[in-house]
mmCIF file of C-alpha atoms in Angstrom:
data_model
loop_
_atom_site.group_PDB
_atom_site.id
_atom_site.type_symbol
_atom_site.label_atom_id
_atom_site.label_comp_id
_atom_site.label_asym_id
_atom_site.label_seq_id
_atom_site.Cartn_x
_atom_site.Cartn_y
_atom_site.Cartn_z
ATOM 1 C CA UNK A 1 108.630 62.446 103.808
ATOM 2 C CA UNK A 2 110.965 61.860 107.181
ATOM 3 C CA UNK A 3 110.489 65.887 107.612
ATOM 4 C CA UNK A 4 106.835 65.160 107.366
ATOM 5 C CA UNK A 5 107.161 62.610 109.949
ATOM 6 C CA UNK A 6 109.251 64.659 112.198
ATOM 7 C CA UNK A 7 106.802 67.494 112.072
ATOM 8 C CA UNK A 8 103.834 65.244 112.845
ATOM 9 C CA UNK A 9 105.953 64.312 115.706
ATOM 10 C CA UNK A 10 106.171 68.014 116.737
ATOM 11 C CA UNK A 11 102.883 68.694 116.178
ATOM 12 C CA UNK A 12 101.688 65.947 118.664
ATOM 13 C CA UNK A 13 104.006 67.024 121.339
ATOM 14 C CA UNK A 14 103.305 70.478 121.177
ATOM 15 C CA UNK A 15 99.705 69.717 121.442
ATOM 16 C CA UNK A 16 100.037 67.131 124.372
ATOM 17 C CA UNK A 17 101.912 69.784 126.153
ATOM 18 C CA UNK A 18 99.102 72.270 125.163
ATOM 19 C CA UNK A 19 101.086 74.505 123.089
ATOM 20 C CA UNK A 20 98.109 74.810 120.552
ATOM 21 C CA UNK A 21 99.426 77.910 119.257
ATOM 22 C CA UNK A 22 102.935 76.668 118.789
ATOM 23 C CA UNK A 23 101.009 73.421 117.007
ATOM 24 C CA UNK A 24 99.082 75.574 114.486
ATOM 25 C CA UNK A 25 102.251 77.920 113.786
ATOM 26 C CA UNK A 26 104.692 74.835 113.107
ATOM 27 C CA UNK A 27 101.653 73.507 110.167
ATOM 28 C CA UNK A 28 101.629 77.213 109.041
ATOM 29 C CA UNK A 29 104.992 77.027 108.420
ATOM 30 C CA UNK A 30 104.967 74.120 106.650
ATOM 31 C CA UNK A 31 102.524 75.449 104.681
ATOM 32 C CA UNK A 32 104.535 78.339 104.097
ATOM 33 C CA UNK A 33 107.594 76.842 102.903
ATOM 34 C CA UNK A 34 106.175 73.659 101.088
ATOM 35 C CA UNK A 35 102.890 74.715 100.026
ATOM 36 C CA UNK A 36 99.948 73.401 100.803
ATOM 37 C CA UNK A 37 100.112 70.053 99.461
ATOM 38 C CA UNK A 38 102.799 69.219 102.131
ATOM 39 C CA UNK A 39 100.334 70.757 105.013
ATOM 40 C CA UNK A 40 97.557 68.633 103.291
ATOM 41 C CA UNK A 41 99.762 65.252 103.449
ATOM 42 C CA UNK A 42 100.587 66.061 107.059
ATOM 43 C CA UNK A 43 96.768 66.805 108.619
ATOM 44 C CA UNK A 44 95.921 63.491 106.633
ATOM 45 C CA UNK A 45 98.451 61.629 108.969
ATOM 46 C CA UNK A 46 96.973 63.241 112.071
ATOM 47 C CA UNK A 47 94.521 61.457 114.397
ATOM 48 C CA UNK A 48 91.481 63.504 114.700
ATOM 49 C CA UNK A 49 92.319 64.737 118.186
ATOM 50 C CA UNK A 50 94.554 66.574 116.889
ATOM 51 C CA UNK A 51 93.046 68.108 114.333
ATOM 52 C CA UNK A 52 90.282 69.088 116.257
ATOM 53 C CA UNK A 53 92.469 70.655 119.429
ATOM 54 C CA UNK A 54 94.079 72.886 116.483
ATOM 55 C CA UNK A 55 90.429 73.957 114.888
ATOM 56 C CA UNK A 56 88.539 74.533 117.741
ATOM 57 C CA UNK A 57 90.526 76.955 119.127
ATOM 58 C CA UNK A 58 89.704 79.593 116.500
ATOM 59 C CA UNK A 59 90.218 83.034 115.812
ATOM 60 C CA UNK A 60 87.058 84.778 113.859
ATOM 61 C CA UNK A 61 89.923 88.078 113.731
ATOM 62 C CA UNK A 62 92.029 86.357 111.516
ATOM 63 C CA UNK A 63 91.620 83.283 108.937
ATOM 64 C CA UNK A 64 93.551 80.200 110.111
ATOM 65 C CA UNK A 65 95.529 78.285 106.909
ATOM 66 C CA UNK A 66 94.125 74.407 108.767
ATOM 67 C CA UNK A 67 90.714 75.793 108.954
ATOM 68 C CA UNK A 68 90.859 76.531 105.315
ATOM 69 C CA UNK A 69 92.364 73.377 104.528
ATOM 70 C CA UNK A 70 90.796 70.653 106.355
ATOM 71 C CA UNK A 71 88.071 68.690 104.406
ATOM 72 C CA UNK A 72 84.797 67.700 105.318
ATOM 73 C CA UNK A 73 85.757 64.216 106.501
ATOM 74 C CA UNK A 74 88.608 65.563 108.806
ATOM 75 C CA UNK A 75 85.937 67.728 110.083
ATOM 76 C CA UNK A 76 83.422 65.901 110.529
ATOM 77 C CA UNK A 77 85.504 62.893 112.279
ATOM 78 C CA UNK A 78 87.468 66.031 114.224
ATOM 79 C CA UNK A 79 83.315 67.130 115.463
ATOM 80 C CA UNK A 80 81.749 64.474 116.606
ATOM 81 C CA UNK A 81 84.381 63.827 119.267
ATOM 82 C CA UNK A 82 84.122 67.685 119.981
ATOM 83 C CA UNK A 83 81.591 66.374 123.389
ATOM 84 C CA UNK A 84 85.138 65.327 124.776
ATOM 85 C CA UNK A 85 85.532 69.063 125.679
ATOM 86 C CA UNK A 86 84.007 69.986 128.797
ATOM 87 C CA UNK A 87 82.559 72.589 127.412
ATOM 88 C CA UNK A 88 79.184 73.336 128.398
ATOM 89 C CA UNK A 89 78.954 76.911 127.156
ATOM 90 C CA UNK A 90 79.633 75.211 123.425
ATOM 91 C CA UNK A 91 81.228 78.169 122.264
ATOM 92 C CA UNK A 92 84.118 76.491 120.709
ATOM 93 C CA UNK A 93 82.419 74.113 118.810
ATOM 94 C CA UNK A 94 79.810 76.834 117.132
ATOM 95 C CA UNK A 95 83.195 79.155 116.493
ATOM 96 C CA UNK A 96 84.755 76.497 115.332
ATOM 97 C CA UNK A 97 81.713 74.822 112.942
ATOM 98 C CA UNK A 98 81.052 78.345 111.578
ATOM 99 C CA UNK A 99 84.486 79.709 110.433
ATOM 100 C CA UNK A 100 84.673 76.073 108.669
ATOM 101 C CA UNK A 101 81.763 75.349 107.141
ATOM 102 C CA UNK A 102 80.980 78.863 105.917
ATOM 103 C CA UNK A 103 84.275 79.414 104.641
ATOM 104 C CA UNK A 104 84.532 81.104 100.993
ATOM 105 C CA UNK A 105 85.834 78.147 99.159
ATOM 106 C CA UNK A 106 83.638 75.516 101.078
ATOM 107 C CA UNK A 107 79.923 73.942 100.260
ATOM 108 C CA UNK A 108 78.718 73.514 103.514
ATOM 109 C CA UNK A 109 76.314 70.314 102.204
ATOM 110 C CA UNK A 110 79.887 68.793 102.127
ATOM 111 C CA UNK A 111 80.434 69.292 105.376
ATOM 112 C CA UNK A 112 77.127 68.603 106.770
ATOM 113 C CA UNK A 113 76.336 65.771 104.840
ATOM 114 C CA UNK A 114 80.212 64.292 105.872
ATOM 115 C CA UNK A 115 78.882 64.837 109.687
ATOM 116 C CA UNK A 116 75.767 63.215 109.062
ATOM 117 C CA UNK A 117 77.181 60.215 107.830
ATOM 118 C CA UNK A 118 79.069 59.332 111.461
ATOM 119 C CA UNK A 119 78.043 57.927 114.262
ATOM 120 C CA UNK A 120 77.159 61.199 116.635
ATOM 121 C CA UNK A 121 76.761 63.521 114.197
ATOM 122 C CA UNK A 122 73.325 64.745 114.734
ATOM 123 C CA UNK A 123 74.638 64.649 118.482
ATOM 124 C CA UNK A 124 77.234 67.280 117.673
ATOM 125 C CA UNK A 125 74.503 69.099 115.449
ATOM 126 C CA UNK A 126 72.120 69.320 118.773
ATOM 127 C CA UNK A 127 75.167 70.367 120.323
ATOM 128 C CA UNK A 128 75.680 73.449 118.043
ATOM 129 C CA UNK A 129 71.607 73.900 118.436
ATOM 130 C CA UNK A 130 71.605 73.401 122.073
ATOM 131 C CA UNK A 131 70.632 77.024 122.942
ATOM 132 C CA UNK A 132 67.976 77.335 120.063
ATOM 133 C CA UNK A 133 65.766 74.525 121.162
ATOM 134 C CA UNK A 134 62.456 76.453 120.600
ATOM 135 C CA UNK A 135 63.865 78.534 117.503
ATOM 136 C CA UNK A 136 64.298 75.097 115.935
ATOM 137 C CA UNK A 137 61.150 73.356 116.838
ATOM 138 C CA UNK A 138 59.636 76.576 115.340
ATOM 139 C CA UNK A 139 61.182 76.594 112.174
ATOM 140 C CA UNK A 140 60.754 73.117 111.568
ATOM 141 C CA UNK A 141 56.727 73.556 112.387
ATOM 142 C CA UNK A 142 56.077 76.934 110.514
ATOM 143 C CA UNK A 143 59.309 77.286 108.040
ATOM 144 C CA UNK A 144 60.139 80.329 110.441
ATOM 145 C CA UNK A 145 62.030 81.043 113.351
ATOM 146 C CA UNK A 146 59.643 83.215 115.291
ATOM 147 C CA UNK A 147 58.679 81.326 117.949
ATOM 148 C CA UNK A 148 56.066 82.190 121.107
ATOM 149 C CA UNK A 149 54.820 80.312 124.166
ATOM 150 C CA UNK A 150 51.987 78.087 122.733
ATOM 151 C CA UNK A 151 52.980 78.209 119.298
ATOM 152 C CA UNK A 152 51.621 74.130 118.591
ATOM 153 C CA UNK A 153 52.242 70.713 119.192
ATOM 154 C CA UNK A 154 55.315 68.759 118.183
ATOM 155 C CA UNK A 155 55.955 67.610 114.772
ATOM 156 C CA UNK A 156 56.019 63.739 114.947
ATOM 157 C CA UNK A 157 59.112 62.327 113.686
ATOM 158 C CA UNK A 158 57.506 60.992 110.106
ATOM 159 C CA UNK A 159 55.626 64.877 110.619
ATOM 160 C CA UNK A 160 59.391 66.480 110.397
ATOM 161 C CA UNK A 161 60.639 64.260 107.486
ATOM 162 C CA UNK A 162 57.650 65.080 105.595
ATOM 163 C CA UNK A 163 58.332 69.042 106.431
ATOM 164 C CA UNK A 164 61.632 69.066 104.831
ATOM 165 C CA UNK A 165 60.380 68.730 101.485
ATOM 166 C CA UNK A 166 58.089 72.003 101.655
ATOM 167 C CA UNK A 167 58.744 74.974 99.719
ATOM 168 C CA UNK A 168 60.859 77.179 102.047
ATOM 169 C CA UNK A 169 59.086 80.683 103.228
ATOM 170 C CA UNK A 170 62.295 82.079 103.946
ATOM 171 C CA UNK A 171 65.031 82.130 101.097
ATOM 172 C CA UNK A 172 68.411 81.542 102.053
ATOM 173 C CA UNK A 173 69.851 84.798 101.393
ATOM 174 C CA UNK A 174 67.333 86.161 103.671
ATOM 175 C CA UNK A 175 69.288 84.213 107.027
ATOM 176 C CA UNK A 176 72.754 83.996 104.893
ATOM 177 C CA UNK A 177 74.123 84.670 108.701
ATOM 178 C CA UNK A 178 77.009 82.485 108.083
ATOM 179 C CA UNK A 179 75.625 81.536 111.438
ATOM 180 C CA UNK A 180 72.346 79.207 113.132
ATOM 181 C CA UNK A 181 70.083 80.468 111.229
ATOM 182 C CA UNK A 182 72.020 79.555 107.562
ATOM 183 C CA UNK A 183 73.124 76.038 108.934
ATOM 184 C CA UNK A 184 69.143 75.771 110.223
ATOM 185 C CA UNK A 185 68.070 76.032 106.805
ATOM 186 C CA UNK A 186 70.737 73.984 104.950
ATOM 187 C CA UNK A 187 69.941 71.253 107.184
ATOM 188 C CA UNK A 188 66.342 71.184 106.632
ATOM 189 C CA UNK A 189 66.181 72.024 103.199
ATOM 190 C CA UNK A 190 68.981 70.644 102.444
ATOM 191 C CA UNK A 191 69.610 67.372 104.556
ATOM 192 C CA UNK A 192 66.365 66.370 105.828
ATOM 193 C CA UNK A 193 67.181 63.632 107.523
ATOM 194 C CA UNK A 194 70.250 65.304 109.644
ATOM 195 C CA UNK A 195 67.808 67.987 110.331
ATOM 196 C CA UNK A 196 65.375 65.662 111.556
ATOM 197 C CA UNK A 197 67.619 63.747 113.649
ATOM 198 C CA UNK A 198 69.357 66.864 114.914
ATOM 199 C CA UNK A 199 65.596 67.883 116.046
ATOM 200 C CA UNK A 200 65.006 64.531 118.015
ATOM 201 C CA UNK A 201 68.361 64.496 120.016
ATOM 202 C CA UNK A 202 67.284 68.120 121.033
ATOM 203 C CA UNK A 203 63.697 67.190 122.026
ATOM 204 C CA UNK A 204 65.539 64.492 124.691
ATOM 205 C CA UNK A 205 67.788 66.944 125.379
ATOM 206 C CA UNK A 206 65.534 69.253 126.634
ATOM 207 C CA UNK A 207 63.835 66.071 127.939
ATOM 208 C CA UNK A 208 66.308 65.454 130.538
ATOM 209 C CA UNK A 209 67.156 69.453 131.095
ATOM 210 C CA UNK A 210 63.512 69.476 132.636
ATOM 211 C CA UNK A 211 63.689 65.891 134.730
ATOM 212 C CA UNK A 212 66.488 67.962 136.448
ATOM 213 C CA UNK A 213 69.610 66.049 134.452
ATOM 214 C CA UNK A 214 72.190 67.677 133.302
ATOM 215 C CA UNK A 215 74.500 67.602 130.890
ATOM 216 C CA UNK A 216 76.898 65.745 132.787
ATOM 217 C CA UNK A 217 74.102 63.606 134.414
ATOM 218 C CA UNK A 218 73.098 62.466 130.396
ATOM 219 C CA UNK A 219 76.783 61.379 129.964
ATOM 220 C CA UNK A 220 76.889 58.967 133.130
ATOM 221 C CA UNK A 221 74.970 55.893 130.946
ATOM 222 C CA UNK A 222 78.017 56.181 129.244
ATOM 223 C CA UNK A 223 81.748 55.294 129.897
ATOM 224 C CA UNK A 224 83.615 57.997 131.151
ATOM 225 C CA UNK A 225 84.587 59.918 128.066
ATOM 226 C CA UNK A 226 87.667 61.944 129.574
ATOM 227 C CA UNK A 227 85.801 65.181 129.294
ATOM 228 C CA UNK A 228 88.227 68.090 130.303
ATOM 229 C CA UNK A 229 87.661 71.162 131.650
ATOM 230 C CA UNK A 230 87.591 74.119 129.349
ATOM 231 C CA UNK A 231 88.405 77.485 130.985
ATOM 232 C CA UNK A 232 91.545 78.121 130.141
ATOM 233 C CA UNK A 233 90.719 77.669 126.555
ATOM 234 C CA UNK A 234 91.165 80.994 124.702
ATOM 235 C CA UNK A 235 93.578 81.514 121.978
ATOM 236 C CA UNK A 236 97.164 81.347 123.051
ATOM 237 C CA UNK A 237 96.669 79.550 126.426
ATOM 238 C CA UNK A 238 96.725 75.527 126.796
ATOM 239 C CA UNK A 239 93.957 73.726 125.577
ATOM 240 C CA UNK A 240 93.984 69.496 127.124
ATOM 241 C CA UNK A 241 93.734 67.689 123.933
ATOM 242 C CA UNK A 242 90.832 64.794 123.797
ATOM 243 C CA UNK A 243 91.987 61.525 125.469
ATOM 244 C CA UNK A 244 94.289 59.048 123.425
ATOM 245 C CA UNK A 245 92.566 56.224 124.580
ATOM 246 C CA UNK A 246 89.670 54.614 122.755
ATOM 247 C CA UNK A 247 89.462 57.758 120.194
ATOM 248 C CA UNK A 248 88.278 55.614 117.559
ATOM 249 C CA UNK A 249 85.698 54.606 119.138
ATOM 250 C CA UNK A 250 83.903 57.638 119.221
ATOM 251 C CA UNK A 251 84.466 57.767 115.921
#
């Protein structure tokens, strides 16, 4: 247990200092040498910060041993502190929520359904959504995602609910993506009222996109969250890790 210890030690350092790489490759050692029982005890001792500066920084070319390990509540408590990131573009956090949740061994109703059940997880949801705004408000009013300039009126919130429990047009093998389309359809065939929820945050999104707020102009009401800047975030070069400070709050 007191190498355990030491390695979470490591592990913390190395991400502090932004050695995310050097993080990951210590816990695939571990892994290596103990099996992964030992990697399991250790990622249960981490904060969720950590976990999540490890897992975000995916690599689709290869399969990484903690994104194959980590379990739905890790995940989802790793996710919905994700908005800590500064990153706008949201590319980590879809690479990161695909190469997880779709994973071979995985039911991705766990996941989504651990998400759901936290406080900002239809936030982080939107967040994965944020660029298919009018594919989702479309699929949620016709069952499809073919959407077109004056394609209806909004679904009322009771409207959506009721929605979820229609007969799908499209089968899930037909958008088995391992992408939008797939986690689209879990969540509205498959958790309604994430879906729904995940629908409404992106409606007041979009709200605030045209009163002229942005993203960062949303996030004022709150407390400054620490939000880091993101561009030097590929693979192999430092990534900040989310603040220490009031973590579990945002939890």
């Amino acid at each position: 247990m007191s190498n355990h210890l030491t390695l979470i030690a490591k592990t913390q350092s190395l991400i502090a200092a932004g050695d995310i790489v050097g993080a990951e490759s210590a816990l695939v050692e571990l892994a290596d040498t103990e099996g992964d029982g030992a990697l399991m005890v250790v990622l249960e001792q981490l904060p969720p910060k950590d976990i999540l500066a490890v897992i975000r920084e995916y690599d689709n070319s290869r399969e990484s041993v903690i994104n194959l390990m980590v379990t739905p509540e890790m995940f989802a408590r790793a996710v919905v502190i994700e908005k800590q990131y500064k990153d706008l573009t949201r590319t980590h956090l879809r690479g990161m929520m695909n190469s997880v949740i779709f994973r071979d061994d995985a039911d991705p109703v766990e996941f989504l359904t651990a998400i759901g059940d936290l406080e900002g997880g239809s936030e982080a949801m939107a967040d994965y959504f944020s660029e298919k705004w009018s594919r989702m408000e479309a699929f949620a009013r016709t069952s499809t995602f073919d959407s077109v300039e004056d394609d209806g009126d909004m679904l009322s919130e009771s409207a959506l609910l009721a929605c979820a429990y229609v007969p799908p047009k499209l089968e899930l093998d037909e958008v088995a993506d391992q992408d939008w389309m797939q986690m689209a359809w879990l969540l509205r065939y498959q958790c309604p009222d994430l879906f729904t929820e995940t629908v409404l945050v992106l409606r007041a999104k979009a709200r605030a996109h045209d009163l002229g707020e942005d993203e960062e102009g949303m996030d004022e009401s709150e407390e400054d969250d620490g939000k880091v800047e993101t561009g030097d975030t590929d693979r192999g070069k430092a990534t900040p890790a989310a603040r220490d400070d009031d973590e579990e709050s945002a939890i």
